[in-house]
Amino acid sequence: MTDTTPPLPEKARAAEGPWATAWRRLKRDRAALAALAVLLVILAACLAAPLYATYVSGTNPFATNLNGTITVDGKSRDVLEASTEGLGLGLTPIGPTWQLGPYMLGADNQGRDVAARLLYGGRNSLFIAGAAAVLCLVVATFVGVVAGFFGGLVDTVLSRILDVLWAFPIFLLAISLSIVLISQPLLIGPFEIRSGSLALPIVIIGVVYIPYVARPIRNHVITLMKSEFVTAAVGLGASPWRILWVDILPNVVTRIIVFVPLMLALNMIIESALSFLSIGVQPPDASWGTIIQDGQGLLYSRPAVALAPGIAIAVTVLALNIFGDGVRDALDPKSTVRIG
């Protein structure tokens, strides 16, 4: 006689590890998986920017093309056409051709392919956001764990430093740092970061959000230090370093992972704002913020120049927030992590 007793899902789930449980929860969140798919598509498209520029558009997105011509529907057209508005003075970039090829999204006022620049700009925006998130999380985790674990004078000194940074509005602090550092090289030990380097906005954005991440981590560590399993470890004679590495840090890792999508979204917004104000990514490099700036004067005649990167930022940030909510619910359902 065969046993047809159904398995006990509660016991099976109890045997799962925390990462397996988190993955099972995340797989049930269709919105988070859809957002992840969108992010992967955007990332793949941006990484393929050189292939698009070489084999599809056949243009150099960083070189001006004031006298160039292209063929659209069998007709030759200038990349910069004579203006038909007002007195007819000046030149207007060619609009979107909506064909897979040169100038699919039109040209900017320098005759450069907007679609190709959009992909290259996305690479820089995503790279800066990711690198700044890593820098911020590493420094903030170190500061938060040290302050929460050691307490006392160490906690007081680090907390006051964080309070000073916290007192400045995010964009005011970022703009102030940008203006100061963009006029002179930033020296970090033997390393020199010049104004045109992508490392400069990475450092600025990474520093700005340190207190917003370090304080929640510090509070989480203080809560863990008062938990029963840490009290039991102390009672069993465990050394402070063993408690830090075995009991504290593994529980902090999940909180750090929850921060990653949120930090990426916030970093993209602040990077785009700084680049739009000409104190972020510097020419000849491009980012979604610089492309919006390029299209500012073309909003009425060629709105696609500014709308394309604006839509890209909105879709990417929205996808990051939806995916971040799914990761938070999967790893730490009781968490209410917010920044800002």
GROMACS .gro file of C-alpha atoms in nm:
model
  340
    1MET     CA    1   0.000   0.000   0.000
    2THR     CA    2   0.155   0.322  -0.113
    3ASP     CA    3   0.165   0.631   0.103
    4THR     CA    4  -0.031   0.914  -0.060
    5THR     CA    5   0.008   1.157   0.227
    6PRO     CA    6   0.087   1.502   0.085
    7PRO     CA    7   0.413   1.664   0.196
    8LEU     CA    8   0.404   1.921   0.471
    9PRO     CA    9   0.490   2.255   0.316
   10GLU     CA   10   0.556   2.414   0.656
   11LYS     CA   11   0.829   2.165   0.742
   12ALA     CA   12   0.979   2.188   0.394
   13ARG     CA   13   0.992   2.563   0.417
   14ALA     CA   14   1.140   2.548   0.765
   15ALA     CA   15   1.427   2.343   0.623
   16GLU     CA   16   1.504   2.609   0.362
   17GLY     CA   17   1.791   2.845   0.412
   18PRO     CA   18   1.726   3.221   0.428
   19TRP     CA   19   1.851   3.279   0.072
   20ALA     CA   20   1.634   3.001  -0.069
   21THR     CA   21   1.336   3.146   0.113
   22ALA     CA   22   1.410   3.494  -0.022
   23TRP     CA   23   1.442   3.360  -0.377
   24ARG     CA   24   1.110   3.174  -0.344
   25ARG     CA   25   0.940   3.495  -0.230
   26LEU     CA   26   1.099   3.697  -0.510
   27LYS     CA   27   0.988   3.445  -0.775
   28ARG     CA   28   0.628   3.493  -0.667
   29ASP     CA   29   0.653   3.871  -0.719
   30ARG     CA   30   0.567   3.911  -1.087
   31ALA     CA   31   0.603   4.288  -1.080
   32ALA     CA   32   0.959   4.262  -0.944
   33LEU     CA   33   1.054   4.001  -1.206
   34ALA     CA   34   0.906   4.215  -1.484
   35ALA     CA   35   1.103   4.515  -1.354
   36LEU     CA   36   1.420   4.304  -1.348
   37ALA     CA   37   1.359   4.201  -1.710
   38VAL     CA   38   1.321   4.568  -1.810
   39LEU     CA   39   1.646   4.655  -1.630
   40LEU     CA   40   1.832   4.373  -1.804
   41VAL     CA   41   1.705   4.490  -2.144
   42ILE     CA   42   1.816   4.849  -2.073
   43LEU     CA   43   2.155   4.730  -1.950
   44ALA     CA   44   2.207   4.505  -2.255
   45ALA     CA   45   2.107   4.786  -2.494
   46CYS     CA   46   2.348   5.032  -2.332
   47LEU     CA   47   2.633   4.783  -2.333
   48ALA     CA   48   2.569   4.730  -2.705
   49ALA     CA   49   2.615   5.103  -2.778
   50PRO     CA   50   2.940   5.056  -2.978
   51LEU     CA   51   2.775   4.786  -3.188
   52TYR     CA   52   2.475   5.009  -3.257
   53ALA     CA   53   2.691   5.308  -3.350
   54THR     CA   54   2.914   5.101  -3.579
   55TYR     CA   55   2.677   4.859  -3.751
   56VAL     CA   56   2.331   5.021  -3.727
   57SER     CA   57   2.360   5.399  -3.726
   58GLY     CA   58   2.705   5.417  -3.884
   59THR     CA   59   2.773   5.747  -3.710
   60ASN     CA   60   3.014   5.884  -3.453
   61PRO     CA   61   2.791   6.006  -3.166
   62PHE     CA   62   3.068   6.229  -3.028
   63ALA     CA   63   3.165   6.414  -3.349
   64THR     CA   64   2.976   6.713  -3.490
   65ASN     CA   65   2.813   6.659  -3.829
   66LEU     CA   66   2.697   7.005  -3.934
   67ASN     CA   67   2.714   6.945  -4.310
   68GLY     CA   68   2.612   6.579  -4.319
   69THR     CA   69   2.333   6.431  -4.532
   70ILE     CA   70   2.134   6.107  -4.509
   71THR     CA   71   1.888   5.926  -4.732
   72VAL     CA   72   1.534   5.887  -4.597
   73ASP     CA   73   1.269   5.712  -4.808
   74GLY     CA   74   1.492   5.745  -5.113
   75LYS     CA   75   1.540   6.120  -5.068
   76SER     CA   76   1.858   6.296  -4.958
   77ARG     CA   77   1.814   6.523  -4.657
   78ASP     CA   78   2.049   6.746  -4.465
   79VAL     CA   79   2.115   6.649  -4.105
   80LEU     CA   80   2.074   7.017  -4.013
   81GLU     CA   81   1.794   7.164  -4.221
   82ALA     CA   82   1.702   7.528  -4.275
   83SER     CA   83   1.456   7.645  -4.012
   84THR     CA   84   1.094   7.687  -4.124
   85GLU     CA   85   0.982   7.870  -3.811
   86GLY     CA   86   0.959   8.245  -3.757
   87LEU     CA   87   1.192   8.435  -3.989
   88GLY     CA   88   1.343   8.112  -4.118
   89LEU     CA   89   1.680   8.188  -3.967
   90GLY     CA   90   1.915   7.925  -3.831
   91LEU     CA   91   1.918   7.548  -3.868
   92THR     CA   92   1.694   7.278  -3.725
   93PRO     CA   93   1.820   6.921  -3.667
   94ILE     CA   94   1.653   6.647  -3.861
   95GLY     CA   95   1.368   6.482  -3.672
   96PRO     CA   96   1.326   6.112  -3.594
   97THR     CA   97   1.319   5.888  -3.900
   98TRP     CA   98   1.171   5.599  -3.694
   99GLN     CA   99   1.374   5.362  -3.910
  100LEU     CA  100   1.639   5.124  -3.778
  101GLY     CA  101   1.943   5.310  -3.903
  102PRO     CA  102   2.101   5.655  -3.887
  103TYR     CA  103   1.911   5.917  -3.687
  104MET     CA  104   1.629   5.689  -3.576
  105LEU     CA  105   1.554   5.943  -3.299
  106GLY     CA  106   1.678   6.240  -3.497
  107ALA     CA  107   1.982   6.462  -3.443
  108ASP     CA  108   2.080   6.721  -3.185
  109ASN     CA  109   2.196   7.076  -3.262
  110GLN     CA  110   2.546   6.946  -3.340
  111GLY     CA  111   2.421   6.694  -3.595
  112ARG     CA  112   2.492   6.395  -3.370
  113ASP     CA  113   2.277   6.081  -3.370
  114VAL     CA  114   2.048   6.101  -3.064
  115ALA     CA  115   1.982   5.725  -3.047
  116ALA     CA  116   2.353   5.641  -3.044
  117ARG     CA  117   2.422   5.910  -2.784
  118LEU     CA  118   2.131   5.781  -2.578
  119LEU     CA  119   2.290   5.437  -2.553
  120TYR     CA  120   2.637   5.574  -2.478
  121GLY     CA  121   2.489   5.815  -2.224
  122GLY     CA  122   2.306   5.528  -2.060
  123ARG     CA  123   2.634   5.343  -2.016
  124ASN     CA  124   2.784   5.637  -1.829
  125SER     CA  125   2.471   5.702  -1.623
  126LEU     CA  126   2.442   5.337  -1.518
  127PHE     CA  127   2.815   5.309  -1.450
  128ILE     CA  128   2.826   5.622  -1.236
  129ALA     CA  129   2.514   5.520  -1.045
  130GLY     CA  130   2.650   5.170  -0.982
  131ALA     CA  131   3.001   5.278  -0.884
  132ALA     CA  132   2.868   5.552  -0.655
  133ALA     CA  133   2.633   5.300  -0.492
  134VAL     CA  134   2.923   5.063  -0.424
  135LEU     CA  135   3.137   5.345  -0.280
  136CYS     CA  136   2.853   5.472  -0.063
  137LEU     CA  137   2.751   5.128   0.066
  138VAL     CA  138   3.108   5.024   0.150
  139VAL     CA  139   3.188   5.342   0.344
  140ALA     CA  140   2.842   5.369   0.503
  141THR     CA  141   2.846   5.004   0.611
  142PHE     CA  142   3.187   5.044   0.771
  143VAL     CA  143   3.084   5.362   0.954
  144GLY     CA  144   2.745   5.227   1.059
  145VAL     CA  145   2.877   4.893   1.184
  146VAL     CA  146   3.168   5.051   1.374
  147ALA     CA  147   2.943   5.312   1.536
  148GLY     CA  148   2.672   5.066   1.632
  149PHE     CA  149   2.903   4.786   1.745
  150PHE     CA  150   3.153   4.980   1.957
  151GLY     CA  151   2.918   5.254   2.082
  152GLY     CA  152   3.038   5.506   2.339
  153LEU     CA  153   3.280   5.772   2.222
  154VAL     CA  154   3.328   5.608   1.880
  155ASP     CA  155   2.954   5.618   1.817
  156THR     CA  156   2.930   5.978   1.937
  157VAL     CA  157   3.209   6.107   1.712
  158LEU     CA  158   3.089   5.921   1.400
  159SER     CA  159   2.727   6.017   1.461
  160ARG     CA  160   2.816   6.386   1.487
  161ILE     CA  161   3.008   6.368   1.158
  162LEU     CA  162   2.706   6.206   0.995
  163ASP     CA  163   2.481   6.476   1.145
  164VAL     CA  164   2.692   6.747   0.981
  165LEU     CA  165   2.656   6.583   0.639
  166TRP     CA  166   2.288   6.514   0.707
  167ALA     CA  167   2.224   6.884   0.778
  168PHE     CA  168   2.296   6.981   0.416
  169PRO     CA  169   2.022   6.928   0.154
  170ILE     CA  170   2.132   6.655  -0.085
  171PHE     CA  171   2.145   6.861  -0.403
  172LEU     CA  172   2.298   7.164  -0.230
  173LEU     CA  173   2.579   6.948  -0.091
  174ALA     CA  174   2.631   6.774  -0.426
  175ILE     CA  175   2.636   7.102  -0.619
  176SER     CA  176   2.872   7.261  -0.366
  177LEU     CA  177   3.114   6.969  -0.386
  178SER     CA  178   3.092   6.971  -0.766
  179ILE     CA  179   3.168   7.342  -0.799
  180VAL     CA  180   3.466   7.317  -0.564
  181LEU     CA  181   3.613   6.998  -0.710
  182ILE     CA  182   3.547   7.065  -1.078
  183SER     CA  183   3.782   7.366  -1.073
  184GLN     CA  184   4.077   7.175  -0.929
  185PRO     CA  185   4.194   6.812  -0.920
  186LEU     CA  186   4.085   6.596  -0.627
  187LEU     CA  187   4.381   6.430  -0.455
  188ILE     CA  188   4.315   6.105  -0.267
  189GLY     CA  189   4.654   5.980  -0.153
  190PRO     CA  190   4.859   5.902  -0.464
  191PHE     CA  191   4.551   5.925  -0.689
  192GLU     CA  192   4.448   6.240  -0.873
  193ILE     CA  193   4.094   6.279  -1.006
  194ARG     CA  194   4.058   6.554  -1.267
  195SER     CA  195   3.741   6.745  -1.347
  196GLY     CA  196   3.673   6.561  -1.673
  197SER     CA  197   3.699   6.217  -1.515
  198LEU     CA  198   3.390   6.005  -1.449
  199ALA     CA  199   3.544   5.929  -1.109
  200LEU     CA  200   3.459   6.282  -0.993
  201PRO     CA  201   3.077   6.249  -1.006
  202ILE     CA  202   3.114   5.898  -0.862
  203VAL     CA  203   3.298   6.033  -0.556
  204ILE     CA  204   3.059   6.327  -0.515
  205ILE     CA  205   2.741   6.118  -0.537
  206GLY     CA  206   2.889   5.840  -0.324
  207VAL     CA  207   2.979   6.083  -0.044
  208VAL     CA  208   2.646   6.267  -0.047
  209TYR     CA  209   2.436   5.964   0.050
  210ILE     CA  210   2.670   5.813   0.312
  211PRO     CA  211   2.476   5.947   0.615
  212TYR     CA  212   2.144   5.834   0.467
  213VAL     CA  213   2.270   5.475   0.456
  214ALA     CA  214   2.504   5.470   0.757
  215ARG     CA  215   2.242   5.580   1.008
  216PRO     CA  216   1.990   5.300   0.934
  217ILE     CA  217   2.273   5.046   0.941
  218ARG     CA  218   2.396   5.185   1.274
  219ASN     CA  219   2.045   5.161   1.419
  220HIS     CA  220   2.011   4.806   1.288
  221VAL     CA  221   2.341   4.703   1.447
  222ILE     CA  222   2.236   4.856   1.781
  223THR     CA  223   1.913   4.654   1.764
  224LEU     CA  224   2.109   4.337   1.686
  225MET     CA  225   2.342   4.400   1.979
  226LYS     CA  226   2.038   4.390   2.211
  227SER     CA  227   1.895   4.073   2.053
  228GLU     CA  228   1.871   3.740   2.234
  229PHE     CA  229   2.116   3.550   2.014
  230VAL     CA  230   2.389   3.811   2.070
  231THR     CA  231   2.319   3.810   2.444
  232ALA     CA  232   2.346   3.430   2.440
  233ALA     CA  233   2.676   3.447   2.250
  234VAL     CA  234   2.814   3.691   2.507
  235GLY     CA  235   2.698   3.460   2.787
  236LEU     CA  236   2.880   3.167   2.624
  237GLY     CA  237   3.202   3.368   2.627
  238ALA     CA  238   3.222   3.448   2.254
  239SER     CA  239   3.480   3.712   2.169
  240PRO     CA  240   3.365   4.051   2.032
  241TRP     CA  241   3.523   3.979   1.694
  242ARG     CA  242   3.340   3.646   1.666
  243ILE     CA  243   3.012   3.819   1.750
  244LEU     CA  244   3.085   4.083   1.484
  245TRP     CA  245   3.170   3.836   1.207
  246VAL     CA  246   2.927   3.555   1.290
  247ASP     CA  247   2.624   3.727   1.443
  248ILE     CA  248   2.623   4.091   1.329
  249LEU     CA  249   2.760   4.113   0.973
  250PRO     CA  250   2.551   3.827   0.821
  251ASN     CA  251   2.237   4.004   0.944
  252VAL     CA  252   2.358   4.337   0.808
  253VAL     CA  253   2.424   4.194   0.460
  254THR     CA  254   2.053   4.153   0.384
  255ARG     CA  255   1.990   4.516   0.479
  256ILE     CA  256   2.273   4.627   0.248
  257ILE     CA  257   2.131   4.427  -0.045
  258VAL     CA  258   1.793   4.593   0.011
  259PHE     CA  259   1.966   4.931  -0.025
  260VAL     CA  260   2.126   4.851  -0.363
  261PRO     CA  261   1.830   4.907  -0.604
  262LEU     CA  262   1.718   5.212  -0.408
  263MET     CA  263   2.065   5.363  -0.416
  264LEU     CA  264   2.096   5.300  -0.790
  265ALA     CA  265   1.769   5.482  -0.856
  266LEU     CA  266   1.862   5.780  -0.638
  267ASN     CA  267   2.212   5.800  -0.784
  268MET     CA  268   2.076   5.806  -1.139
  269ILE     CA  269   1.850   6.098  -1.053
  270ILE     CA  270   2.122   6.304  -0.886
  271GLU     CA  271   2.375   6.224  -1.161
  272SER     CA  272   2.130   6.336  -1.429
  273ALA     CA  273   2.059   6.656  -1.237
  274LEU     CA  274   2.428   6.738  -1.193
  275SER     CA  275   2.504   6.661  -1.558
  276PHE     CA  276   2.209   6.875  -1.669
  277LEU     CA  277   2.361   7.162  -1.468
  278SER     CA  278   2.701   7.102  -1.639
  279ILE     CA  279   2.870   7.000  -1.313
  280GLY     CA  280   2.849   6.624  -1.360
  281VAL     CA  281   2.967   6.440  -1.670
  282GLN     CA  282   3.179   6.671  -1.883
  283PRO     CA  283   3.207   6.683  -2.266
  284PRO     CA  284   3.294   6.497  -2.478
  285ASP     CA  285   3.145   6.225  -2.255
  286ALA     CA  286   2.767   6.197  -2.248
  287SER     CA  287   2.505   6.092  -1.997
  288TRP     CA  288   2.128   6.105  -1.999
  289GLY     CA  289   2.148   6.434  -1.809
  290THR     CA  290   2.379   6.599  -2.063
  291ILE     CA  291   2.156   6.485  -2.351
  292ILE     CA  292   1.856   6.649  -2.182
  293GLN     CA  293   2.061   6.966  -2.157
  294ASP     CA  294   2.148   6.941  -2.528
  295GLY     CA  295   1.778   6.916  -2.612
  296GLN     CA  296   1.665   7.198  -2.384
  297GLY     CA  297   1.671   7.452  -2.666
  298LEU     CA  298   1.498   7.211  -2.906
  299LEU     CA  299   1.190   7.129  -2.697
  300TYR     CA  300   0.952   7.296  -2.943
  301SER     CA  301   1.114   7.195  -3.270
  302ARG     CA  302   1.275   6.856  -3.191
  303PRO     CA  303   1.138   6.739  -2.851
  304ALA     CA  304   1.269   6.384  -2.900
  305VAL     CA  305   1.623   6.500  -2.815
  306ALA     CA  306   1.521   6.577  -2.456
  307LEU     CA  307   1.226   6.339  -2.421
  308ALA     CA  308   1.421   6.024  -2.512
  309PRO     CA  309   1.670   6.043  -2.221
  310GLY     CA  310   1.397   6.172  -1.990
  311ILE     CA  311   1.182   5.867  -2.064
  312ALA     CA  312   1.487   5.642  -2.025
  313ILE     CA  313   1.556   5.786  -1.678
  314ALA     CA  314   1.192   5.756  -1.573
  315VAL     CA  315   1.159   5.394  -1.690
  316THR     CA  316   1.490   5.289  -1.534
  317VAL     CA  317   1.420   5.455  -1.199
  318LEU     CA  318   1.065   5.313  -1.190
  319ALA     CA  319   1.194   4.962  -1.266
  320LEU     CA  320   1.463   4.995  -0.998
  321ASN     CA  321   1.207   5.103  -0.739
  322ILE     CA  322   0.967   4.820  -0.823
  323PHE     CA  323   1.247   4.564  -0.819
  324GLY     CA  324   1.383   4.716  -0.498
  325ASP     CA  325   1.044   4.676  -0.330
  326GLY     CA  326   1.040   4.311  -0.435
  327VAL     CA  327   1.392   4.251  -0.301
  328ARG     CA  328   1.303   4.421   0.028
  329ASP     CA  329   0.988   4.210   0.068
  330ALA     CA  330   1.184   3.895  -0.012
  331LEU     CA  331   1.485   3.953   0.212
  332ASP     CA  332   1.343   4.161   0.493
  333PRO     CA  333   0.959   4.176   0.489
  334LYS     CA  334   0.949   4.379   0.813
  335SER     CA  335   1.192   4.638   0.684
  336THR     CA  336   1.077   4.993   0.617
  337VAL     CA  337   1.402   5.113   0.462
  338ARG     CA  338   1.374   5.455   0.306
  339ILE     CA  339   1.631   5.717   0.209
  340GLY     CA  340   1.572   6.089   0.214
   0.00000   0.00000   0.00000
